[in-house]
XYZ file of C-alpha atoms in Angstrom:
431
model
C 1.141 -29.162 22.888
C 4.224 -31.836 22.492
C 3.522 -34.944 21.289
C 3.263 -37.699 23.985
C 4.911 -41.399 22.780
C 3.970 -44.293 25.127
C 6.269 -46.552 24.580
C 6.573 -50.585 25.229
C 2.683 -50.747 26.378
C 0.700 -53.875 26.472
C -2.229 -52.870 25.082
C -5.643 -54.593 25.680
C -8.811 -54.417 23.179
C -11.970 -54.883 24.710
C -13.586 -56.120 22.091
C -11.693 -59.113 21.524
C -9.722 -59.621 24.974
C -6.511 -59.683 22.774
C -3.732 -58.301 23.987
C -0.351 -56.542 21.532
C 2.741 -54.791 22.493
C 2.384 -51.684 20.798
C 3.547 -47.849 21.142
C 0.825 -45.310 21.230
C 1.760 -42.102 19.627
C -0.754 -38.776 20.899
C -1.027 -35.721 19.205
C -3.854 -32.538 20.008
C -5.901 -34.936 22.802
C -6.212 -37.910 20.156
C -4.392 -41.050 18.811
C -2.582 -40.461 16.091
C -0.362 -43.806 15.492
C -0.393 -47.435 17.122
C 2.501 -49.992 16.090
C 5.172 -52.271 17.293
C 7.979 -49.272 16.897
C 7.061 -45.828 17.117
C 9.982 -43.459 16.141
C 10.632 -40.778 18.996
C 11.360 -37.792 17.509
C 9.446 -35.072 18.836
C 7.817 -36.788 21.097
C 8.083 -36.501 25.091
C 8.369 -40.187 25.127
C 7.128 -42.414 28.146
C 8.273 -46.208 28.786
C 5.369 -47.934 30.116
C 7.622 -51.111 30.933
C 5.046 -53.981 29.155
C 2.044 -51.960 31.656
C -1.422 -52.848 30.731
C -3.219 -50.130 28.378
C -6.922 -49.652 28.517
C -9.097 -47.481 26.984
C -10.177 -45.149 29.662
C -12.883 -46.635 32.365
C -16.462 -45.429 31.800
C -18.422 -45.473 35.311
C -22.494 -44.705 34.470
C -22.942 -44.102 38.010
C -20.892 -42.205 40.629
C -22.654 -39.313 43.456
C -20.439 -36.291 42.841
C -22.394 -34.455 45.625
C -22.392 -31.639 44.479
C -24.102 -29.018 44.497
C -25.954 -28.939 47.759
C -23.726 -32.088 49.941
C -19.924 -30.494 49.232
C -19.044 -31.783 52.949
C -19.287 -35.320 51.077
C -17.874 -34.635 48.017
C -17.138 -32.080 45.261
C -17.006 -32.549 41.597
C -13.047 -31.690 42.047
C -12.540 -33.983 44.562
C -15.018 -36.924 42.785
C -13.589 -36.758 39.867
C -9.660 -36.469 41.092
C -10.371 -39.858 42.438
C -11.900 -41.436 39.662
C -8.586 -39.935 37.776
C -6.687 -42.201 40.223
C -8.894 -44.952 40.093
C -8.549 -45.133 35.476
C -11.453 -44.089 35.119
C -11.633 -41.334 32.523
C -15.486 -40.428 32.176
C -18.302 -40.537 34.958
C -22.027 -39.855 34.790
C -23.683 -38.693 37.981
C -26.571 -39.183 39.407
C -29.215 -36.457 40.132
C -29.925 -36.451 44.279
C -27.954 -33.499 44.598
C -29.685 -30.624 46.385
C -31.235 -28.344 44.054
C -32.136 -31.676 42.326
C -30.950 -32.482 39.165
C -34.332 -31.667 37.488
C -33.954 -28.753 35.697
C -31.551 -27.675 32.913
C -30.465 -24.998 35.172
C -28.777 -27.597 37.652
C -27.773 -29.780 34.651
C -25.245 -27.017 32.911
C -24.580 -25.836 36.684
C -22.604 -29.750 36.830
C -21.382 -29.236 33.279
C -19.782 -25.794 33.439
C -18.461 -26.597 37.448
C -17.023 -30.235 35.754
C -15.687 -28.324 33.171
C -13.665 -25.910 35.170
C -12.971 -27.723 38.231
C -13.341 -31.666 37.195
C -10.339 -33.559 36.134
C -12.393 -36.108 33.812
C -15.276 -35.930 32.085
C -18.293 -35.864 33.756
C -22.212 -36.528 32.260
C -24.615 -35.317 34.410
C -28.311 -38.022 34.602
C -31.072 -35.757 34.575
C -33.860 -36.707 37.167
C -37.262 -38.719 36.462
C -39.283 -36.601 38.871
C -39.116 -33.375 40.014
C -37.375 -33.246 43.157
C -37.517 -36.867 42.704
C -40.911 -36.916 44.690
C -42.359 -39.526 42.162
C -45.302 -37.724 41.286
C -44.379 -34.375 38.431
C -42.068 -35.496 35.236
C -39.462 -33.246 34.587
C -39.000 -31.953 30.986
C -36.589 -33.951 30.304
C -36.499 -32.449 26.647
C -34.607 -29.808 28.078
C -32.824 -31.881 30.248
C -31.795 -33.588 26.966
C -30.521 -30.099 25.637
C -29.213 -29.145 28.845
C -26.958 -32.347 28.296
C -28.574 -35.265 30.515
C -27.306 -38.077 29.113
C -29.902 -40.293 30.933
C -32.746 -39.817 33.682
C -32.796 -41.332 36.644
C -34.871 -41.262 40.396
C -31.788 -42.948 42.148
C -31.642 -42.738 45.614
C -35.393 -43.816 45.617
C -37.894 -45.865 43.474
C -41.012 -44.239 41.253
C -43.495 -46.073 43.003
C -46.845 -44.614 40.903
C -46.894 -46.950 37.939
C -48.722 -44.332 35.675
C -46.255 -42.231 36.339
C -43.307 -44.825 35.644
C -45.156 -45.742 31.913
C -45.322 -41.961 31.402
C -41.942 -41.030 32.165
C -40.907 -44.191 29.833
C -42.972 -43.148 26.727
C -41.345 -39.677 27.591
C -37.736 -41.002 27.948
C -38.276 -43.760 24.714
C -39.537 -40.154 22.434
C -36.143 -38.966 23.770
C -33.913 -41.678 22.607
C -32.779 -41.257 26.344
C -32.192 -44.418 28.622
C -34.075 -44.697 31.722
C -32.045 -45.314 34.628
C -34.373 -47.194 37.368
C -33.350 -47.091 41.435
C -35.828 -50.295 42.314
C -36.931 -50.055 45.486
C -40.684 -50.764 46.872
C -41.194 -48.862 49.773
C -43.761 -51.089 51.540
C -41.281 -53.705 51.317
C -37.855 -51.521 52.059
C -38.864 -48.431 54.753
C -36.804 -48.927 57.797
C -34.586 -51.714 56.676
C -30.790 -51.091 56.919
C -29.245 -54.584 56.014
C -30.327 -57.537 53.783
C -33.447 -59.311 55.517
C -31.530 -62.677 56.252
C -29.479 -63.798 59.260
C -27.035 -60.955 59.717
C -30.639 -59.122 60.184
C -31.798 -61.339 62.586
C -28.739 -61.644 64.747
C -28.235 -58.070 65.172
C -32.137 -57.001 65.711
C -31.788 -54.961 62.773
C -34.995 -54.787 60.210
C -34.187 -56.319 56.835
C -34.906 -55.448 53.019
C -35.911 -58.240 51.112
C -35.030 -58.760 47.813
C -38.363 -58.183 46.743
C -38.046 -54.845 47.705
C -35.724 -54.874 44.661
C -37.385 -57.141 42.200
C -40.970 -56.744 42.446
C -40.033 -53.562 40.904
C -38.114 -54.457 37.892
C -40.970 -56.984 37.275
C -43.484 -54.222 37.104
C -40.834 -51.928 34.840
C -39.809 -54.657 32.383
C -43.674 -55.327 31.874
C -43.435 -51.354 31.332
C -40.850 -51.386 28.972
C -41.863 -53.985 27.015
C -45.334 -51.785 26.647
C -43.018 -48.455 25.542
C -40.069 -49.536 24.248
C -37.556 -47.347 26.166
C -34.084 -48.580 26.619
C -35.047 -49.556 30.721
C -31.245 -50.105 32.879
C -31.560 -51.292 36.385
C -29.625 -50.089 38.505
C -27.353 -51.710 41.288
C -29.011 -54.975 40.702
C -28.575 -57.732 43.465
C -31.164 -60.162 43.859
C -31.041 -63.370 42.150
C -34.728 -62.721 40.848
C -33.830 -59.421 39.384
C -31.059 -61.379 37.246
C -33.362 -63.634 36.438
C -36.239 -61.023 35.230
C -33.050 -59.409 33.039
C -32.426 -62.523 32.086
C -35.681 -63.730 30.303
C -36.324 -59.614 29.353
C -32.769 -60.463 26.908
C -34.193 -63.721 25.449
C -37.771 -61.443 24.562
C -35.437 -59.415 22.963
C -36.423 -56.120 25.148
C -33.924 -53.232 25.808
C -33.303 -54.087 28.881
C -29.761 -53.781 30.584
C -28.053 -53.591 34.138
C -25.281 -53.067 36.170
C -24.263 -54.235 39.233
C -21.111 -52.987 41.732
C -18.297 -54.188 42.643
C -19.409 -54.783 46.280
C -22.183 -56.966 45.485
C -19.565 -59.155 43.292
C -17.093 -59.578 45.826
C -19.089 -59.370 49.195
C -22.451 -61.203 50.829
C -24.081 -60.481 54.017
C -22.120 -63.400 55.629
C -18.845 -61.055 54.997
C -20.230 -57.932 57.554
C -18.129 -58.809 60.388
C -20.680 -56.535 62.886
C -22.740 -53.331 62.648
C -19.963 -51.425 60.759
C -21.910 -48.398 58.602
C -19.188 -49.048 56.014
C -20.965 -52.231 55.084
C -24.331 -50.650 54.765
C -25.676 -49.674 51.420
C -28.352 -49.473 49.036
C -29.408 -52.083 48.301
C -27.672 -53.916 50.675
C -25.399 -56.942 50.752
C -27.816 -59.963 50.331
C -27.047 -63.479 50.289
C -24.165 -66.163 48.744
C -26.893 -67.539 46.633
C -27.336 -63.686 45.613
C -24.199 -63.099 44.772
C -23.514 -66.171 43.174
C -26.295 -65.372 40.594
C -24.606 -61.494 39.884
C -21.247 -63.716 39.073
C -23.407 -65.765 36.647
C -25.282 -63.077 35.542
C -21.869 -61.200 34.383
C -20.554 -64.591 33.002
C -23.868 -65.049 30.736
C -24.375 -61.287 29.462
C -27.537 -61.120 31.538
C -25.411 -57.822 32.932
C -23.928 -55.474 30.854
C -21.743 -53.459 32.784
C -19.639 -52.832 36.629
C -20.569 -49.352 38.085
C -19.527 -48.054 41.084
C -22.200 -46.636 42.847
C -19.615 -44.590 44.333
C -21.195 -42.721 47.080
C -19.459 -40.903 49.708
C -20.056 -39.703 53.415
C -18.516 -38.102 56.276
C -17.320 -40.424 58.987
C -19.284 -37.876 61.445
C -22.496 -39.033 59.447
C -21.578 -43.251 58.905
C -20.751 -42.989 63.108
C -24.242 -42.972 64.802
C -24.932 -46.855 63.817
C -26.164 -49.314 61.416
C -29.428 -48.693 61.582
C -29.248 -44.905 61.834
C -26.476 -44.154 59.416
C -26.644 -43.212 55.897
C -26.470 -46.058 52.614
C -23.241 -45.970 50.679
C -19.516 -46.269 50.330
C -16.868 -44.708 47.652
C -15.632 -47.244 45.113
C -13.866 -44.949 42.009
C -10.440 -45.344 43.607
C -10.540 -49.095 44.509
C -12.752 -50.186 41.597
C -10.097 -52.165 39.125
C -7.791 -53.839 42.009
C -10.603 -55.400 44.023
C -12.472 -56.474 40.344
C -8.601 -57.259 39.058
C -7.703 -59.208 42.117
C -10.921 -61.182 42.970
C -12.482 -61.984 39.809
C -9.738 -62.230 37.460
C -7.071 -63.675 39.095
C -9.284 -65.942 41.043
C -10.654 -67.264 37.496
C -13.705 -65.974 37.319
C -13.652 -63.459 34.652
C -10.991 -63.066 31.669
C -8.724 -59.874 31.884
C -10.606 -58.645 28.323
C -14.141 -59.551 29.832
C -13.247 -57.066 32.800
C -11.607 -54.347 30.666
C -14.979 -54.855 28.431
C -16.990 -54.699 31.543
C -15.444 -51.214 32.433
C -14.947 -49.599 28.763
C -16.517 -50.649 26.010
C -19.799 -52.004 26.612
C -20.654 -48.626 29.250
C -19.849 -46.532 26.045
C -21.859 -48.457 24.086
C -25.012 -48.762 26.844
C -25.295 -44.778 26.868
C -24.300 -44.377 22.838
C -20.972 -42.503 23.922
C -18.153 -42.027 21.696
C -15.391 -43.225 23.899
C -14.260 -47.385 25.061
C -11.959 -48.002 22.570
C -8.217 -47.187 21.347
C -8.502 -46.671 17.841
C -6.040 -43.822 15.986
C -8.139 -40.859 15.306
C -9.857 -40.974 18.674
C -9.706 -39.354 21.993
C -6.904 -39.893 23.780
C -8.643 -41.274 26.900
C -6.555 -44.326 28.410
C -5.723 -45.876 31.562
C -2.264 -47.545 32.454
C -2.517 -50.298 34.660
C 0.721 -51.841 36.594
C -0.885 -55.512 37.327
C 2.163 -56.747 39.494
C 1.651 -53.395 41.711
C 0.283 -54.770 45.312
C -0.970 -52.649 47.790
C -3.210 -52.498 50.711
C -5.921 -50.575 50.799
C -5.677 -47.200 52.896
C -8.794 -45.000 53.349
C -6.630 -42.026 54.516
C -5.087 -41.892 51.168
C -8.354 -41.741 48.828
C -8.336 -38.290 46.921
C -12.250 -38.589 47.590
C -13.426 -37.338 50.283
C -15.198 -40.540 51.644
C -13.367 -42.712 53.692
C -16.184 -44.925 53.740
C -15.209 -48.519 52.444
C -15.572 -52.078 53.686
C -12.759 -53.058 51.600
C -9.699 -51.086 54.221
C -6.573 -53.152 54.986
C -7.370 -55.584 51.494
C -4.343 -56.052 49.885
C -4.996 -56.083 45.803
C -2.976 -55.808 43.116
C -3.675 -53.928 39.377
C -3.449 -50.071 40.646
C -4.098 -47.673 37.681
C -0.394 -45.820 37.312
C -1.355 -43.330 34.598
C -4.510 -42.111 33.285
C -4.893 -39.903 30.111
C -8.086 -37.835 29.325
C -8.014 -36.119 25.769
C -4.045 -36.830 26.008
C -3.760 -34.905 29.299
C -2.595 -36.810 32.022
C -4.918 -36.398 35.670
C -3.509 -39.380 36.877
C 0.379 -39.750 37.121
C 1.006 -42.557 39.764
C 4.104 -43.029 37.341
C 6.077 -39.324 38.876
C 6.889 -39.229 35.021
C 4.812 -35.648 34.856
C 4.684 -36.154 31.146
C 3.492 -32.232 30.523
């Protein structure tokens, strides 16, 4: 394979939020030289034009759909559209159908990633078998199968005993536990936020409760096991708050939180449009105010998509009816780019640290940073690039988003995995 110089790049370290003009020199899939002046000689040389370079984006949590939902989503088309959207490594979550609870299913995502995927892609083992709540899986040989977490999402572990066990199991493991929090005496048959979008529509709510009475009881859990507990999706105030004080005791306790529940609240759902409906749902200003803060503080460690896609057949038979989720991968950096950054809210490092470093840090992964000697993985980012947002041109197969017709700048123009580009938004076809 030719050597690949990227020249007259802008490149951003996460760690420190400073930002050189350097040329990236890439040799067998890794970095083999960063400085001010590369020489070119042979080298199949790329002018970046002063982009933005990141290390590659790191999403913990995306639905790949597959096996057993490929009408939604395949791992070929997931993970072409978190190409296009920077990001360079996904993990995915286990409601798949066979369930992700058995090593069988977990090399069945490994080996169809590695033929068919165009990034890398870490399958999350499940807590439960057939995420019921009640059986642990052996999630030593989910380990060996190559789980690189476990995780119930899609529903919450309601048994307590059964939550402890699987977190003494998990903590053995050295393998985070990835928690869905949902009660289900609070939550069944809620489709929206339980506020006044709820009550104007005569649709039932979910309380935040439903959400934090449960990473209450898990921290307390935790605490008692010592496993490395992440909370999923977070978006109550009192779930940031429970992280929060969890940090200060100096437990292993981390979360993420989406970029939907940064940039939207339950005042922004214009009607009962499915594409606003997810899990959990849109809650309040005060809500969202407190993820902002929460982000700003450290209280939450990392943005994940949640990227979760459905057919419009399935999101058309109403709010109440239709299924939770929307896709994310492809819009991800733009909105985040557009609305947080440029708005003031977050630094341009913070965000890049958001969606690089600290992920590969959270799940002990080798990737986040641009360092010679490592994998090539990168993401070129064109931050003057405006565009609105067009759900007929995701690569995913969801066109379910509340974000169409948003016009955002920062599009991802080239993405690199192991030096192979699977994103060229350049046309430069460097190989």
């Amino acid at each position: 394979m030719k050597a690949l110089l990227l020249k007259n790049g802008r490149i951003l370290d996460p760690a420190t939020g400073d930002l050189a003009d350097a040329d990236i020199r890439v040799e067998g899939g890794k970095i083999a030289a960063m400085g001010s002046v590369l020489p070119r000689s042979g080298s199949e040389v790329i002018d970046l034009g002063g982009r933005l370079v990141l290390p590659g984006l790191i999403d913990l949590h995306v639905h790949l759909r597959e096996p057993g939902f490929e009408w939604k989503e395949t791992i070929a088309t997931g993970t072409r559209a978190a190409a296009r959207g920077g990001f360079t490594t996904v993990a995915c979550m286990p409601n798949t159908r066979p369930v992700a609870d058995s090593p069988e299913v977990i090399r069945r995502i490994r080996e169809t990633a590695d033929r068919e995927g165009s990034v890398r892609v870490l399958p999350i083992g499940a807590i439960t078998r057939g995420e019921r709540g009640r059986e642990l899986t052996d999630m030593a040989a989910l380990k060996e199968a190559g789980a690189v977490a476990v995780s119930d999402d899609g529903v919450g572990v309601h048994d307590s005993r059964v939550m402890r066990d699987a977190m003494r199991m998990a903590a053995s493991l050295g393998l985070p536990l990835v928690a869905h929090c949902e009660d289900d005496s609070l939550a069944a048959g809620g489709s929206v936020h339980d506020g006044d979008f709820a009550a104007r529509h005569g649709l039932k709510g979910i309380p935040g409760e439903a959400e934090s009475v449960h990473v209450a009881r898990d921290i307390l859990l935790a605490e008692a096991t010592g496993v490395h507990y992440h909370v999923c999706h977070i978006s109550d105030a009192n779930s940031v708050r429970l992280v929060r004080e969890a940090k200060r005791r100096g437990l292993k306790v981390t979360a993420e939180v989406t970029p939907h529940h940064l940039l939207l609240c339950e005042e922004d759902i214009p009607g009962p449009d499915p594409d606003y409906k997810m899990n959990p749902p849109l809650r309040s200003r005060r809500d969202r105010a407190a993820l902002i803060e929460g982000l700003k503080d450290g209280t939450i460690d990392v943005i994940a998509t949640d990227h979760a896609p459905h057919t419009p057949e399935e999101k058309g038979v109403g709010m109440d009816r239709a299924p939770f989720g929307i896709v994310g991968l492809e819009t991800a950096f733009p909105l985040l780019y557009t609305h947080l950054v440029l708005t003031g809210e977050l630094s341009l490092g913070r965000l890049a640290d958001l969606l690089t470093r600290r992920p590969a840090r959270l799940f002990g992964l080798p990737w986040g940073g641009l360092t010679v000697g490592s994998d090539a993985d990168l993401t070129v980012i064109d931050l003057e690039e405006e565009r609105i947002i067009d759900p007929e041109a995701f690569l995913s197969k969801g066109r379910n988003t509340p974000f169409a017709g948003w016009r955002v700048k920062g599009w991802p123009v080239l993405t690199l995995v192991a030096g192979r580009a699977v994103w060229d938004g350049l046309g430069l076809e460097p190989r």
